[in-house]
Amino acid sequence: MMIRGPPGPRIVTYCVTYWYGGEHLDTFNEKLGLRVPEHVAVILDGNGRWAKKRLMPRTYGHYQGSKVVEDMLHVVDDMGVKYFTVYAFSTENWNRSKDEVDTLMKILRTYLVDCVAKSMKNNVRCRVIGRPDGLSQDILDSIHNLEEKTKNNTGLNFTIAINYGGRDEIRRAVKSIADEVAAGKVKPDDITEQMIAQHLDTRELPDPDLLIRTSGEERLSNFLPWQLAYTEFYFTSVLWPDFNEKEMIKAIEKYNKRERRFGGVKEEQA
């Protein structure tokens, strides 16, 4: 993980058409000066409920949700976001029904393969974080191919969390450091926060500035617990398949109203 101070403000001018309470408000040609977060992370929640509301199987919601990920890649890239991370499949998701897990794996297989050409076309660098254990060999091969093919791309950094659990990530990092201590490579007194961060899956990424969770749930569900220490949270009742450009701008507008102090205080309070 790259350790860095808070990024300087980036201002984006955006035009969008809003709908509020059924009332149309056209803001075309209006300028919205927004500080764009460097790193946006998203917990993609609500696919199953979205499908159920339409009397469709939960799996249909997951297919629609994968399409929204594609849409959001273009949106955040156009806005100037540099890092975009999505929680695609958690270590706890294995507890779902076999049919649902099989469908999620099928979607991942297709997505990882298709993502190569799209990422090369759009200069997107792709990474996958999480445990390889439990994933089929063809999925592991697709992950390796995606990361290798896109590793020299210089545009948006897109990270997919697959078979990921935050506590498991920290456990693996601690075990790795413990092995180095046992081998005499590291002294216990030399262990720092930076060292732990360098043993996490996200060691090449800055911590998220903004976390978005859809569907109305207000918890982290074991997603990036170490990295989200000073992240701004945005919870919305919108289900992930309904999330769009307008909703992303709402989230960033809310982010702009926050004052990030990273444990400090306002000057007038000092």
PDB file of C-alpha atoms in Angstrom, residues 18-184:
ATOM      1  CA  TYR A  18     -31.726  15.143 -11.963  1.00  0.00           C
ATOM      2  CA  TRP A  19     -35.094  13.737 -10.974  1.00  0.00           C
ATOM      3  CA  TYR A  20     -36.192  14.584  -7.436  1.00  0.00           C
ATOM      4  CA  GLY A  21     -39.508  13.224  -6.137  1.00  0.00           C
ATOM      5  CA  GLY A  22     -40.820  12.883  -9.663  1.00  0.00           C
ATOM      6  CA  GLU A  23     -40.036  16.513 -10.392  1.00  0.00           C
ATOM      7  CA  HIS A  24     -37.669  17.094 -13.258  1.00  0.00           C
ATOM      8  CA  LEU A  25     -34.843  19.532 -12.608  1.00  0.00           C
ATOM      9  CA  ASP A  26     -32.663  20.151 -15.633  1.00  0.00           C
ATOM     10  CA  THR A  27     -29.185  21.242 -14.613  1.00  0.00           C
ATOM     11  CA  PHE A  28     -27.724  21.016 -18.091  1.00  0.00           C
ATOM     12  CA  ASN A  29     -25.096  23.758 -18.542  1.00  0.00           C
ATOM     13  CA  GLU A  30     -24.933  24.280 -14.776  1.00  0.00           C
ATOM     14  CA  LYS A  31     -21.456  23.772 -13.392  1.00  0.00           C
ATOM     15  CA  LEU A  32     -20.963  21.598 -10.338  1.00  0.00           C
ATOM     16  CA  GLY A  33     -17.524  22.231  -8.869  1.00  0.00           C
ATOM     17  CA  LEU A  34     -16.769  19.017  -6.980  1.00  0.00           C
ATOM     18  CA  ARG A  35     -13.648  17.731  -5.275  1.00  0.00           C
ATOM     19  CA  VAL A  36     -13.334  14.241  -6.672  1.00  0.00           C
ATOM     20  CA  PRO A  37     -12.089  11.536  -4.277  1.00  0.00           C
ATOM     21  CA  GLU A  38      -8.949   9.800  -5.464  1.00  0.00           C
ATOM     22  CA  HIS A  39     -10.176   6.352  -4.417  1.00  0.00           C
ATOM     23  CA  VAL A  40     -13.822   5.240  -4.366  1.00  0.00           C
ATOM     24  CA  ALA A  41     -14.770   1.828  -2.955  1.00  0.00           C
ATOM     25  CA  VAL A  42     -18.228   0.282  -3.294  1.00  0.00           C
ATOM     26  CA  ILE A  43     -20.109  -2.501  -1.516  1.00  0.00           C
ATOM     27  CA  LEU A  44     -22.418  -3.749  -4.270  1.00  0.00           C
ATOM     28  CA  ASP A  45     -25.548  -4.617  -2.330  1.00  0.00           C
ATOM     29  CA  GLY A  46     -29.180  -5.208  -3.221  1.00  0.00           C
ATOM     30  CA  ASN A  47     -28.995  -7.347  -6.365  1.00  0.00           C
ATOM     31  CA  GLY A  48     -31.198 -10.080  -4.905  1.00  0.00           C
ATOM     32  CA  ARG A  49     -33.803  -7.689  -3.487  1.00  0.00           C
ATOM     33  CA  TRP A  50     -33.903  -5.817  -6.803  1.00  0.00           C
ATOM     34  CA  ALA A  51     -34.713  -9.062  -8.615  1.00  0.00           C
ATOM     35  CA  LYS A  52     -37.267 -10.154  -6.011  1.00  0.00           C
ATOM     36  CA  LYS A  53     -39.173  -6.879  -6.414  1.00  0.00           C
ATOM     37  CA  ARG A  54     -39.500  -7.786 -10.097  1.00  0.00           C
ATOM     38  CA  LEU A  55     -40.552 -11.379  -9.342  1.00  0.00           C
ATOM     39  CA  MET A  56     -37.301 -12.626 -10.859  1.00  0.00           C
ATOM     40  CA  PRO A  57     -34.712 -15.021  -9.388  1.00  0.00           C
ATOM     41  CA  ARG A  58     -31.886 -13.493  -7.335  1.00  0.00           C
ATOM     42  CA  THR A  59     -29.430 -14.574 -10.005  1.00  0.00           C
ATOM     43  CA  TYR A  60     -31.051 -12.169 -12.474  1.00  0.00           C
ATOM     44  CA  GLY A  61     -30.202  -9.328 -10.122  1.00  0.00           C
ATOM     45  CA  HIS A  62     -26.549 -10.349 -10.093  1.00  0.00           C
ATOM     46  CA  TYR A  63     -26.412 -10.258 -13.891  1.00  0.00           C
ATOM     47  CA  GLN A  64     -27.889  -6.755 -13.886  1.00  0.00           C
ATOM     48  CA  GLY A  65     -25.529  -5.690 -11.131  1.00  0.00           C
ATOM     49  CA  SER A  66     -22.495  -6.716 -13.186  1.00  0.00           C
ATOM     50  CA  LYS A  67     -23.670  -4.428 -15.981  1.00  0.00           C
ATOM     51  CA  VAL A  68     -23.860  -1.498 -13.562  1.00  0.00           C
ATOM     52  CA  VAL A  69     -20.226  -2.091 -12.590  1.00  0.00           C
ATOM     53  CA  GLU A  70     -19.319  -1.562 -16.244  1.00  0.00           C
ATOM     54  CA  ASP A  71     -21.346   1.649 -16.368  1.00  0.00           C
ATOM     55  CA  MET A  72     -19.732   2.999 -13.196  1.00  0.00           C
ATOM     56  CA  LEU A  73     -16.248   2.331 -14.528  1.00  0.00           C
ATOM     57  CA  HIS A  74     -16.935   4.826 -17.296  1.00  0.00           C
ATOM     58  CA  VAL A  75     -18.574   7.312 -14.918  1.00  0.00           C
ATOM     59  CA  VAL A  76     -15.780   7.418 -12.346  1.00  0.00           C
ATOM     60  CA  ASP A  77     -13.128   7.453 -15.058  1.00  0.00           C
ATOM     61  CA  ASP A  78     -14.768  10.461 -16.707  1.00  0.00           C
ATOM     62  CA  MET A  79     -14.959  12.196 -13.328  1.00  0.00           C
ATOM     63  CA  GLY A  80     -11.256  11.785 -12.700  1.00  0.00           C
ATOM     64  CA  VAL A  81     -11.366   9.127  -9.972  1.00  0.00           C
ATOM     65  CA  LYS A  82      -8.024   7.287 -10.021  1.00  0.00           C
ATOM     66  CA  TYR A  83      -8.888   4.145  -8.040  1.00  0.00           C
ATOM     67  CA  PHE A  84     -12.190   2.244  -8.069  1.00  0.00           C
ATOM     68  CA  THR A  85     -12.642  -0.848  -5.891  1.00  0.00           C
ATOM     69  CA  VAL A  86     -15.707  -3.114  -5.755  1.00  0.00           C
ATOM     70  CA  TYR A  87     -16.693  -5.859  -3.305  1.00  0.00           C
ATOM     71  CA  ALA A  88     -17.752  -8.591  -5.718  1.00  0.00           C
ATOM     72  CA  PHE A  89     -17.675 -11.793  -3.636  1.00  0.00           C
ATOM     73  CA  SER A  90     -16.887 -12.142   0.063  1.00  0.00           C
ATOM     74  CA  THR A  91     -15.514 -15.105   1.986  1.00  0.00           C
ATOM     75  CA  GLU A  92     -18.946 -15.291   3.637  1.00  0.00           C
ATOM     76  CA  ASN A  93     -20.792 -15.483   0.309  1.00  0.00           C
ATOM     77  CA  TRP A  94     -19.887 -19.180   0.101  1.00  0.00           C
ATOM     78  CA  ASN A  95     -22.675 -19.682   2.672  1.00  0.00           C
ATOM     79  CA  ARG A  96     -25.339 -18.797   0.102  1.00  0.00           C
ATOM     80  CA  SER A  97     -27.248 -21.467  -1.822  1.00  0.00           C
ATOM     81  CA  LYS A  98     -25.265 -23.605  -4.257  1.00  0.00           C
ATOM     82  CA  ASP A  99     -27.316 -22.301  -7.190  1.00  0.00           C
ATOM     83  CA  GLU A 100     -26.585 -18.684  -6.278  1.00  0.00           C
ATOM     84  CA  VAL A 101     -22.867 -19.323  -5.722  1.00  0.00           C
ATOM     85  CA  ASP A 102     -22.643 -21.211  -9.026  1.00  0.00           C
ATOM     86  CA  THR A 103     -24.309 -18.289 -10.809  1.00  0.00           C
ATOM     87  CA  LEU A 104     -21.975 -15.765  -9.191  1.00  0.00           C
ATOM     88  CA  MET A 105     -18.975 -17.845 -10.282  1.00  0.00           C
ATOM     89  CA  LYS A 106     -20.402 -18.049 -13.810  1.00  0.00           C
ATOM     90  CA  ILE A 107     -20.795 -14.272 -13.908  1.00  0.00           C
ATOM     91  CA  LEU A 108     -17.234 -13.830 -12.626  1.00  0.00           C
ATOM     92  CA  ARG A 109     -15.869 -16.191 -15.284  1.00  0.00           C
ATOM     93  CA  THR A 110     -17.491 -14.208 -18.070  1.00  0.00           C
ATOM     94  CA  TYR A 111     -16.678 -10.848 -16.543  1.00  0.00           C
ATOM     95  CA  LEU A 112     -12.978 -11.584 -16.010  1.00  0.00           C
ATOM     96  CA  VAL A 113     -12.567 -12.733 -19.610  1.00  0.00           C
ATOM     97  CA  ASP A 114     -14.510  -9.839 -21.141  1.00  0.00           C
ATOM     98  CA  CYS A 115     -12.762  -7.333 -18.887  1.00  0.00           C
ATOM     99  CA  VAL A 116      -9.411  -7.843 -20.621  1.00  0.00           C
ATOM    100  CA  ALA A 117     -10.373  -6.363 -23.992  1.00  0.00           C
ATOM    101  CA  LYS A 118     -12.452  -3.576 -22.431  1.00  0.00           C
ATOM    102  CA  SER A 119      -9.670  -2.641 -20.032  1.00  0.00           C
ATOM    103  CA  MET A 120      -7.057  -2.574 -22.786  1.00  0.00           C
ATOM    104  CA  LYS A 121      -9.326  -0.371 -24.893  1.00  0.00           C
ATOM    105  CA  ASN A 122      -9.886   2.068 -22.018  1.00  0.00           C
ATOM    106  CA  ASN A 123      -6.365   1.939 -20.516  1.00  0.00           C
ATOM    107  CA  VAL A 124      -7.651   0.480 -17.213  1.00  0.00           C
ATOM    108  CA  ARG A 125      -5.277  -1.286 -14.807  1.00  0.00           C
ATOM    109  CA  CYS A 126      -7.009  -4.240 -13.121  1.00  0.00           C
ATOM    110  CA  ARG A 127      -6.208  -6.023  -9.874  1.00  0.00           C
ATOM    111  CA  VAL A 128      -7.974  -8.728  -7.899  1.00  0.00           C
ATOM    112  CA  ILE A 129      -7.675  -8.989  -4.115  1.00  0.00           C
ATOM    113  CA  GLY A 130      -8.738 -11.843  -1.849  1.00  0.00           C
ATOM    114  CA  ARG A 131      -7.910 -15.486  -1.210  1.00  0.00           C
ATOM    115  CA  PRO A 132      -7.236 -17.806  -4.136  1.00  0.00           C
ATOM    116  CA  ASP A 133      -8.324 -20.791  -2.005  1.00  0.00           C
ATOM    117  CA  GLY A 134     -11.655 -22.176  -3.132  1.00  0.00           C
ATOM    118  CA  LEU A 135     -11.656 -20.521  -6.549  1.00  0.00           C
ATOM    119  CA  SER A 136     -11.569 -22.834  -9.559  1.00  0.00           C
ATOM    120  CA  GLN A 137      -8.412 -23.023 -11.642  1.00  0.00           C
ATOM    121  CA  ASP A 138     -10.037 -21.430 -14.690  1.00  0.00           C
ATOM    122  CA  ILE A 139     -11.042 -18.394 -12.609  1.00  0.00           C
ATOM    123  CA  LEU A 140      -7.524 -18.163 -11.156  1.00  0.00           C
ATOM    124  CA  ASP A 141      -6.095 -18.342 -14.685  1.00  0.00           C
ATOM    125  CA  SER A 142      -8.457 -15.580 -15.830  1.00  0.00           C
ATOM    126  CA  ILE A 143      -7.437 -13.401 -12.877  1.00  0.00           C
ATOM    127  CA  HIS A 144      -3.767 -13.892 -13.693  1.00  0.00           C
ATOM    128  CA  ASN A 145      -4.367 -13.121 -17.375  1.00  0.00           C
ATOM    129  CA  LEU A 146      -6.355  -9.971 -16.562  1.00  0.00           C
ATOM    130  CA  GLU A 147      -3.714  -8.635 -14.194  1.00  0.00           C
ATOM    131  CA  GLU A 148      -0.835  -9.450 -16.531  1.00  0.00           C
ATOM    132  CA  LYS A 149      -2.452  -8.001 -19.650  1.00  0.00           C
ATOM    133  CA  THR A 150      -3.404  -4.723 -17.949  1.00  0.00           C
ATOM    134  CA  LYS A 151      -0.432  -4.197 -15.620  1.00  0.00           C
ATOM    135  CA  ASN A 152       1.142  -1.517 -17.813  1.00  0.00           C
ATOM    136  CA  ASN A 153      -2.058   0.466 -18.350  1.00  0.00           C
ATOM    137  CA  THR A 154      -1.865   3.960 -16.904  1.00  0.00           C
ATOM    138  CA  GLY A 155      -5.506   5.006 -16.556  1.00  0.00           C
ATOM    139  CA  LEU A 156      -8.105   4.111 -13.937  1.00  0.00           C
ATOM    140  CA  ASN A 157      -7.010   1.512 -11.370  1.00  0.00           C
ATOM    141  CA  PHE A 158      -9.841  -1.008 -11.005  1.00  0.00           C
ATOM    142  CA  THR A 159      -9.715  -3.490  -8.125  1.00  0.00           C
ATOM    143  CA  ILE A 160     -12.129  -6.406  -7.736  1.00  0.00           C
ATOM    144  CA  ALA A 161     -12.442  -8.076  -4.327  1.00  0.00           C
ATOM    145  CA  ILE A 162     -13.161 -11.775  -4.926  1.00  0.00           C
ATOM    146  CA  ASN A 163     -13.286 -14.308  -2.089  1.00  0.00           C
ATOM    147  CA  TYR A 164     -12.236 -11.412   0.116  1.00  0.00           C
ATOM    148  CA  GLY A 165     -12.711 -10.950   3.856  1.00  0.00           C
ATOM    149  CA  GLY A 166     -11.109  -8.119   5.788  1.00  0.00           C
ATOM    150  CA  ARG A 167     -10.364 -10.127   8.912  1.00  0.00           C
ATOM    151  CA  ASP A 168      -8.904 -12.911   6.804  1.00  0.00           C
ATOM    152  CA  GLU A 169      -6.712 -10.381   4.984  1.00  0.00           C
ATOM    153  CA  ILE A 170      -5.359  -9.081   8.302  1.00  0.00           C
ATOM    154  CA  ARG A 171      -4.834 -12.650   9.546  1.00  0.00           C
ATOM    155  CA  ARG A 172      -2.832 -13.504   6.439  1.00  0.00           C
ATOM    156  CA  ALA A 173      -0.760 -10.332   6.826  1.00  0.00           C
ATOM    157  CA  VAL A 174      -0.020 -11.099  10.483  1.00  0.00           C
ATOM    158  CA  LYS A 175       0.926 -14.692   9.654  1.00  0.00           C
ATOM    159  CA  SER A 176       3.279 -13.504   6.909  1.00  0.00           C
ATOM    160  CA  ILE A 177       5.011 -11.116   9.303  1.00  0.00           C
ATOM    161  CA  ALA A 178       5.139 -13.813  12.009  1.00  0.00           C
ATOM    162  CA  ASP A 179       6.852 -16.139   9.531  1.00  0.00           C
ATOM    163  CA  GLU A 180       9.438 -13.429   8.822  1.00  0.00           C
ATOM    164  CA  VAL A 181      10.003 -12.959  12.561  1.00  0.00           C
ATOM    165  CA  ALA A 182      10.436 -16.721  13.017  1.00  0.00           C
ATOM    166  CA  ALA A 183      12.960 -16.757  10.168  1.00  0.00           C
ATOM    167  CA  GLY A 184      14.940 -13.955  11.802  1.00  0.00           C
TER     168      GLY A 184
END
